[in-house]
XYZ file of C-alpha atoms in Angstrom:
476
model
C 319.178 156.966 141.229
C 317.103 159.834 142.710
C 313.617 158.711 143.657
C 312.337 161.934 142.165
C 312.391 162.444 138.420
C 310.810 159.012 138.196
C 307.283 158.123 137.154
C 304.833 156.308 139.427
C 301.277 155.134 138.889
C 300.035 157.061 141.930
C 301.497 159.612 144.315
C 299.917 159.799 147.778
C 300.226 162.882 150.008
C 299.602 162.467 153.730
C 299.837 159.434 156.003
C 296.422 159.498 157.648
C 294.646 156.165 157.854
C 292.587 156.754 154.693
C 295.665 157.554 152.641
C 297.628 154.622 154.098
C 294.829 152.118 153.465
C 294.595 153.246 149.862
C 298.357 153.202 149.246
C 298.475 149.686 150.708
C 295.590 148.516 148.528
C 297.118 150.119 145.438
C 300.551 148.576 145.950
C 299.205 145.083 146.663
C 297.264 145.255 143.408
C 300.311 145.988 141.316
C 300.355 149.804 141.160
C 303.608 151.667 141.793
C 303.196 154.173 144.654
C 305.226 157.101 145.982
C 303.892 158.097 149.415
C 305.004 161.405 150.934
C 304.117 163.406 154.042
C 305.014 166.990 154.905
C 305.210 165.924 158.570
C 307.919 163.877 160.234
C 305.449 161.358 161.674
C 302.712 159.023 160.500
C 299.017 159.572 161.051
C 298.308 163.166 160.015
C 294.989 164.317 161.467
C 294.406 160.792 162.841
C 297.747 160.487 164.662
C 298.216 158.999 168.141
C 300.156 161.093 170.678
C 301.843 160.381 173.982
C 301.018 162.576 176.970
C 303.841 165.068 176.476
C 302.994 165.518 172.797
C 299.357 166.030 173.745
C 300.239 168.908 176.072
C 302.592 170.355 173.462
C 299.938 170.295 170.738
C 297.066 171.729 172.771
C 298.767 173.844 175.441
C 302.228 174.595 174.076
C 303.942 172.901 177.029
C 307.013 170.717 176.515
C 305.736 168.044 178.886
C 302.812 167.151 181.127
C 302.870 168.841 184.570
C 303.905 166.314 187.211
C 301.425 167.639 189.765
C 298.549 166.282 187.680
C 299.713 162.739 188.517
C 298.686 161.284 185.177
C 301.489 158.740 185.024
C 304.289 158.296 182.516
C 303.990 160.021 179.139
C 305.058 156.886 177.284
C 302.105 154.951 178.735
C 299.745 157.073 176.646
C 298.728 156.635 173.011
C 295.885 159.131 172.639
C 294.116 159.119 169.285
C 293.204 162.545 167.945
C 290.279 160.984 166.037
C 289.403 157.836 168.005
C 287.197 155.419 166.120
C 286.163 151.856 166.953
C 286.173 148.982 164.463
C 283.004 147.003 163.740
C 284.085 143.410 164.357
C 282.625 142.073 161.113
C 282.859 145.335 159.187
C 284.702 146.312 156.030
C 287.796 147.709 157.757
C 288.398 144.371 159.511
C 287.897 142.583 156.189
C 290.403 144.961 154.580
C 292.906 144.273 157.365
C 292.471 140.534 156.904
C 292.569 140.502 153.101
C 295.801 142.527 153.084
C 297.224 140.609 156.086
C 297.931 143.851 157.964
C 296.597 142.002 161.024
C 300.042 140.403 161.345
C 301.288 143.779 162.641
C 298.425 144.405 165.087
C 296.655 143.032 168.141
C 293.003 143.729 168.930
C 290.841 143.645 172.040
C 287.054 143.753 172.218
C 285.301 146.919 173.397
C 283.313 146.259 176.543
C 280.039 148.050 175.848
C 277.809 149.807 173.321
C 275.301 152.258 174.786
C 272.644 154.749 173.751
C 271.390 157.835 175.573
C 267.703 158.362 176.314
C 266.060 160.941 178.589
C 269.188 161.620 180.617
C 270.148 157.958 181.117
C 272.515 155.491 179.438
C 271.209 152.133 178.217
C 272.971 149.139 176.692
C 272.051 148.784 173.023
C 270.067 145.536 172.633
C 271.235 143.443 169.679
C 269.667 140.039 170.341
C 266.423 138.574 171.587
C 267.986 137.965 174.988
C 269.191 141.562 175.159
C 265.713 142.766 174.286
C 264.052 140.829 177.109
C 266.637 142.051 179.648
C 266.704 145.677 178.495
C 265.094 148.420 180.569
C 265.168 150.555 177.427
C 262.121 148.703 176.097
C 258.590 148.234 177.402
C 257.008 144.775 177.418
C 255.274 145.056 174.036
C 258.369 146.740 172.576
C 260.498 143.773 173.662
C 258.291 141.349 171.730
C 258.094 143.542 168.632
C 261.815 144.240 168.575
C 262.628 140.535 168.930
C 260.298 139.768 166.012
C 262.071 142.435 163.953
C 265.512 141.011 164.863
C 264.400 137.501 163.851
C 263.470 138.921 160.450
C 266.780 140.812 160.131
C 268.951 137.774 160.853
C 267.226 135.535 158.294
C 266.693 138.242 155.627
C 268.030 137.383 152.181
C 267.179 139.747 149.340
C 267.583 136.912 146.833
C 264.954 134.828 148.627
C 261.496 136.423 148.420
C 260.253 134.072 151.153
C 262.304 136.088 153.671
C 260.724 139.395 152.665
C 258.264 140.934 155.159
C 254.720 140.695 153.827
C 256.161 140.186 150.308
C 257.686 143.699 150.366
C 260.800 144.114 148.205
C 263.224 145.888 150.542
C 265.231 147.336 147.648
C 262.141 149.401 146.815
C 260.191 149.697 150.061
C 261.251 152.596 152.351
C 262.435 151.739 155.849
C 259.522 153.687 157.312
C 257.155 151.046 155.905
C 259.176 148.213 157.459
C 259.004 149.955 160.831
C 255.271 150.351 160.367
C 254.788 146.693 159.434
C 256.574 145.503 162.604
C 254.817 148.189 164.702
C 258.101 149.656 165.910
C 257.519 153.010 167.600
C 259.750 156.077 167.813
C 261.718 154.653 170.752
C 262.875 151.560 168.853
C 263.346 153.450 165.595
C 265.646 155.898 167.370
C 268.166 153.398 168.717
C 267.944 151.088 165.687
C 268.648 153.941 163.281
C 271.348 155.739 165.265
C 272.999 153.232 167.635
C 272.626 149.998 165.626
C 272.631 151.075 161.978
C 274.802 154.143 162.699
C 272.899 156.589 160.542
C 273.778 160.222 161.089
C 270.223 161.566 160.827
C 266.619 160.571 160.054
C 266.731 160.736 156.231
C 267.354 156.971 155.944
C 263.704 156.268 156.777
C 262.635 157.474 153.352
C 265.240 155.344 151.566
C 264.955 151.674 150.478
C 265.085 149.435 153.555
C 267.703 146.993 152.235
C 270.747 148.972 153.432
C 269.273 149.506 156.907
C 268.483 145.801 157.276
C 272.014 144.827 156.198
C 273.488 147.302 158.691
C 271.368 145.851 161.490
C 272.455 142.347 160.491
C 276.130 143.403 160.531
C 275.705 144.841 164.026
C 274.002 141.673 165.308
C 276.643 139.402 163.759
C 279.450 141.515 165.210
C 277.925 141.367 168.694
C 277.534 137.598 168.457
C 281.209 137.356 167.468
C 282.659 139.009 170.563
C 279.850 139.278 173.132
C 279.234 142.580 174.895
C 279.561 144.947 171.938
C 280.136 144.809 168.172
C 283.360 146.791 168.394
C 287.052 146.006 168.693
C 290.037 148.316 169.167
C 293.778 147.935 168.582
C 296.001 147.413 171.591
C 298.307 150.476 171.701
C 295.720 152.584 169.853
C 294.950 153.433 166.251
C 298.476 154.615 165.440
C 299.396 151.071 164.450
C 296.852 151.044 161.607
C 298.488 153.609 159.277
C 301.893 152.186 160.126
C 300.673 148.676 159.295
C 299.342 149.724 155.894
C 302.541 151.684 155.294
C 304.569 148.520 155.883
C 302.258 146.670 153.520
C 302.827 149.258 150.808
C 306.604 149.171 151.333
C 306.704 145.362 151.174
C 305.058 145.588 147.748
C 307.485 148.165 146.431
C 305.948 151.414 147.628
C 308.337 154.303 148.405
C 307.872 156.364 151.593
C 309.236 159.832 152.350
C 308.505 161.880 155.485
C 309.360 165.561 156.048
C 308.769 166.349 152.386
C 307.251 169.784 151.730
C 304.975 169.949 148.724
C 305.854 172.979 146.621
C 303.183 172.599 143.951
C 301.241 170.189 141.775
C 302.043 169.934 138.067
C 299.266 169.766 135.474
C 299.148 169.325 131.720
C 295.904 170.995 130.794
C 293.430 169.806 133.433
C 295.225 166.504 134.104
C 297.638 166.183 137.022
C 301.021 164.773 135.999
C 303.351 165.290 138.959
C 304.208 166.642 142.397
C 307.069 169.029 143.119
C 308.985 168.683 146.383
C 312.679 168.644 147.312
C 315.221 165.875 146.842
C 317.794 164.580 149.335
C 320.029 167.550 148.484
C 317.322 170.092 149.211
C 316.832 170.987 145.559
C 313.468 171.267 143.851
C 312.495 167.995 142.192
C 309.407 166.605 140.483
C 307.942 163.119 140.845
C 305.682 162.225 137.918
C 302.494 160.164 138.019
C 300.684 158.204 135.320
C 297.268 157.749 136.905
C 296.776 160.316 139.632
C 297.466 161.901 143.005
C 295.661 161.177 146.293
C 295.935 163.765 149.059
C 294.337 164.746 152.337
C 292.632 168.169 152.413
C 295.312 169.847 154.555
C 297.527 170.055 151.453
C 295.131 172.603 149.999
C 294.899 174.966 152.969
C 296.940 178.152 152.476
C 297.344 180.596 155.365
C 294.365 179.020 157.077
C 292.084 179.369 154.055
C 290.950 176.564 151.734
C 292.050 176.651 148.111
C 289.698 176.016 145.181
C 290.337 172.258 145.404
C 288.408 171.912 148.702
C 285.369 173.415 150.395
C 284.534 173.728 154.077
C 281.168 172.110 154.828
C 281.110 172.218 158.613
C 283.195 171.810 161.732
C 283.712 169.089 164.321
C 284.418 169.660 168.008
C 286.504 167.057 169.826
C 286.812 167.045 173.605
C 289.485 164.698 174.964
C 289.058 163.959 178.680
C 291.408 161.922 180.874
C 289.543 160.169 183.701
C 290.616 158.017 186.644
C 287.362 156.045 186.577
C 285.061 154.361 184.060
C 282.236 156.443 182.621
C 279.411 156.176 185.186
C 276.441 153.911 184.421
C 278.311 151.806 181.848
C 278.664 148.724 184.090
C 282.271 149.730 184.905
C 283.230 149.185 181.257
C 286.935 149.627 180.550
C 285.933 150.743 177.042
C 282.691 151.697 175.336
C 280.803 153.805 172.828
C 277.831 155.987 173.727
C 275.661 157.513 171.002
C 273.406 160.428 171.884
C 270.763 160.746 169.148
C 270.077 164.313 168.108
C 266.369 163.641 168.649
C 267.078 163.295 172.382
C 268.776 166.682 172.690
C 266.803 168.650 170.093
C 270.109 169.866 168.654
C 269.994 172.361 165.828
C 273.502 171.706 164.475
C 273.645 170.180 161.022
C 275.238 170.881 157.685
C 274.857 169.876 154.095
C 277.322 166.998 153.957
C 279.220 166.072 150.811
C 280.691 162.654 150.099
C 282.794 162.223 146.997
C 281.342 165.370 145.480
C 277.653 164.534 145.912
C 275.212 165.997 148.418
C 273.851 163.487 150.907
C 271.172 165.922 152.136
C 272.161 165.863 155.812
C 270.570 169.192 156.641
C 269.089 168.448 160.050
C 270.413 167.843 163.555
C 273.214 165.301 164.054
C 274.238 162.990 166.882
C 276.847 163.394 169.617
C 279.357 160.556 170.078
C 281.348 159.443 173.110
C 284.126 156.865 172.925
C 286.164 155.564 175.833
C 289.250 153.355 175.940
C 291.668 152.780 178.795
C 294.799 151.235 180.230
C 293.297 147.864 179.286
C 294.061 148.753 175.644
C 297.508 150.136 176.609
C 296.546 153.678 175.623
C 296.742 155.249 179.101
C 298.575 154.843 182.404
C 297.204 152.224 184.760
C 293.877 153.263 186.260
C 293.239 155.932 183.628
C 290.666 156.240 180.860
C 290.576 158.332 177.694
C 287.095 159.623 176.845
C 286.393 161.592 173.689
C 283.263 163.602 172.944
C 282.788 164.550 169.296
C 280.038 166.182 167.253
C 279.370 168.671 164.523
C 278.884 172.121 166.060
C 277.737 175.541 164.914
C 279.519 177.750 167.464
C 282.675 179.512 166.318
C 284.159 179.931 169.801
C 285.260 177.313 172.341
C 282.724 178.291 175.001
C 279.833 178.036 172.566
C 281.035 174.700 171.168
C 281.422 173.270 174.663
C 277.914 174.439 175.419
C 276.603 172.344 172.529
C 278.295 169.282 174.053
C 277.416 169.880 177.711
C 274.840 167.067 177.843
C 277.516 164.567 176.795
C 280.157 166.063 179.095
C 277.832 165.688 182.090
C 277.841 161.912 181.584
C 281.596 161.547 182.158
C 281.841 162.406 185.828
C 284.926 164.160 187.201
C 287.827 164.637 184.772
C 291.554 164.963 185.549
C 292.625 166.735 182.347
C 290.898 168.025 179.217
C 291.939 169.039 175.692
C 289.486 170.740 173.351
C 289.545 171.614 169.671
C 287.194 172.641 166.874
C 288.320 171.468 163.447
C 286.942 172.440 160.031
C 285.528 169.696 157.812
C 286.595 169.882 154.165
C 285.355 168.022 151.130
C 286.844 167.747 147.661
C 285.887 170.023 144.782
C 288.214 168.213 142.377
C 286.842 166.268 139.413
C 287.911 162.653 138.967
C 288.864 163.358 135.341
C 291.736 165.550 136.597
C 293.360 162.598 138.359
C 293.415 164.538 141.646
C 291.588 162.682 144.434
C 291.145 164.332 147.833
C 289.919 162.572 150.958
C 287.369 164.167 153.263
C 288.226 165.464 156.716
C 287.421 162.988 159.481
C 283.826 163.219 160.674
C 282.525 163.202 164.236
C 281.573 159.519 164.360
C 283.421 157.220 166.749
C 283.358 154.252 164.367
C 285.029 153.569 160.997
C 281.974 152.716 158.900
C 281.653 156.089 157.130
C 285.411 156.186 156.550
C 285.393 152.697 155.007
C 282.607 153.710 152.633
C 284.722 156.632 151.448
C 287.903 154.533 151.064
C 286.160 151.839 149.015
C 284.554 154.482 146.807
C 287.884 156.239 146.238
C 289.630 153.008 145.299
C 287.014 152.250 142.666
C 287.171 155.783 141.275
C 290.966 155.691 141.134
C 291.348 152.230 139.594
C 287.973 151.327 138.112
C 287.925 148.173 140.246
C 286.126 147.064 143.394
C 288.048 146.036 146.521
C 287.580 142.306 147.120
C 285.995 141.974 150.570
C 284.703 138.437 150.176
C 286.980 137.254 153.008
C 285.300 136.207 156.266
C 285.863 138.687 159.117
C 287.500 136.265 161.574
C 290.396 137.784 163.495
C 290.689 134.768 165.813
C 291.321 132.447 162.884
C 293.916 134.874 161.530
């Protein structure tokens, strides 16, 4: 029987990681899923490419020039949107709870760094780190250690752990900083490099979330040592494929190379997706509960349709190196966060998440990630560095100018690929049954993406994702 002209609970369009995680979660929880992609490969905007495909995408060449001496194309798995996994974070818990880890292998990331006054410093995440760190003065070391001691033992349910009897679900983070006498220097790296906030607005919000983020960072560092991050061997491409396998095992149907002709509505409620069947004829797959899609399905002739709205743009600068990033202790992999307060950047947009304004109007950070041959994503002796940030400039030269401070940290490069990509957010109402993921942001970690995925799942099903499992990959 034709797989079209059938009715499914959900239809998913696009095989980016967000869409694949959600289709896997839906299928394992008993929902019938039809998952289609207009492309002939998995990953969408978050795909991983070999070297030849990288040159084809960015330069229109069929293969990498041999005179560059970059090694074999098949040795490369370059992520278009590289992001590191927090070792004890929600994505790892999702991988474990769904048992997608059976398809993947992970390796710890060697270092986590922050930029200050033209230099790179290791992010301190323990009392020992604080005492050894040249980022902190003597009094700052003591105060930061006292703050960390509080963070680790903090329990909102136990008032005895509250600082000076302050309820952290009501007290703004600025007051907690003030109580522990933490100056601008400590606040900067705690907020941006530890708690991974995108701007300074968190200081006026209840402190509970910030404290929990700091605790997650500290726990993740203690789990694997030098940094809180891990990364898949062979790159991120295995993640969407792993969730796709999960969905298929639980009855999900996958179709690649399927153009989407149009969406079918009854009134304001979506009821189906029109594509083509195996004979090339127009066919409609019906849905009972809704459709999930990435924003590229609503871009016509380069312009967004009414279902999505552009809220900014992200520049990504892929650089192939034959050396580690200087001043990172020869790390084979790392993350460097450059707080906007260090560069006095002006770039910043009103950011929307799930249809609500998060008031990110000010400057935003620049991110650098680096992975290497040690993660089997590059030829031996080579490193893949990525600079990413929101930018204002409309042209390549202007966008590169906004990132020059980060680029100067990399040292000499062997090959570069640059792009500026629009960021879209959904304008669709949940009542319509049409759910649209956001474009990938500039961050080099998955925490913002996980927040969006968990929110979407609840909005689509009315249920929370169970993340009570312990984040222990070694035990798995």
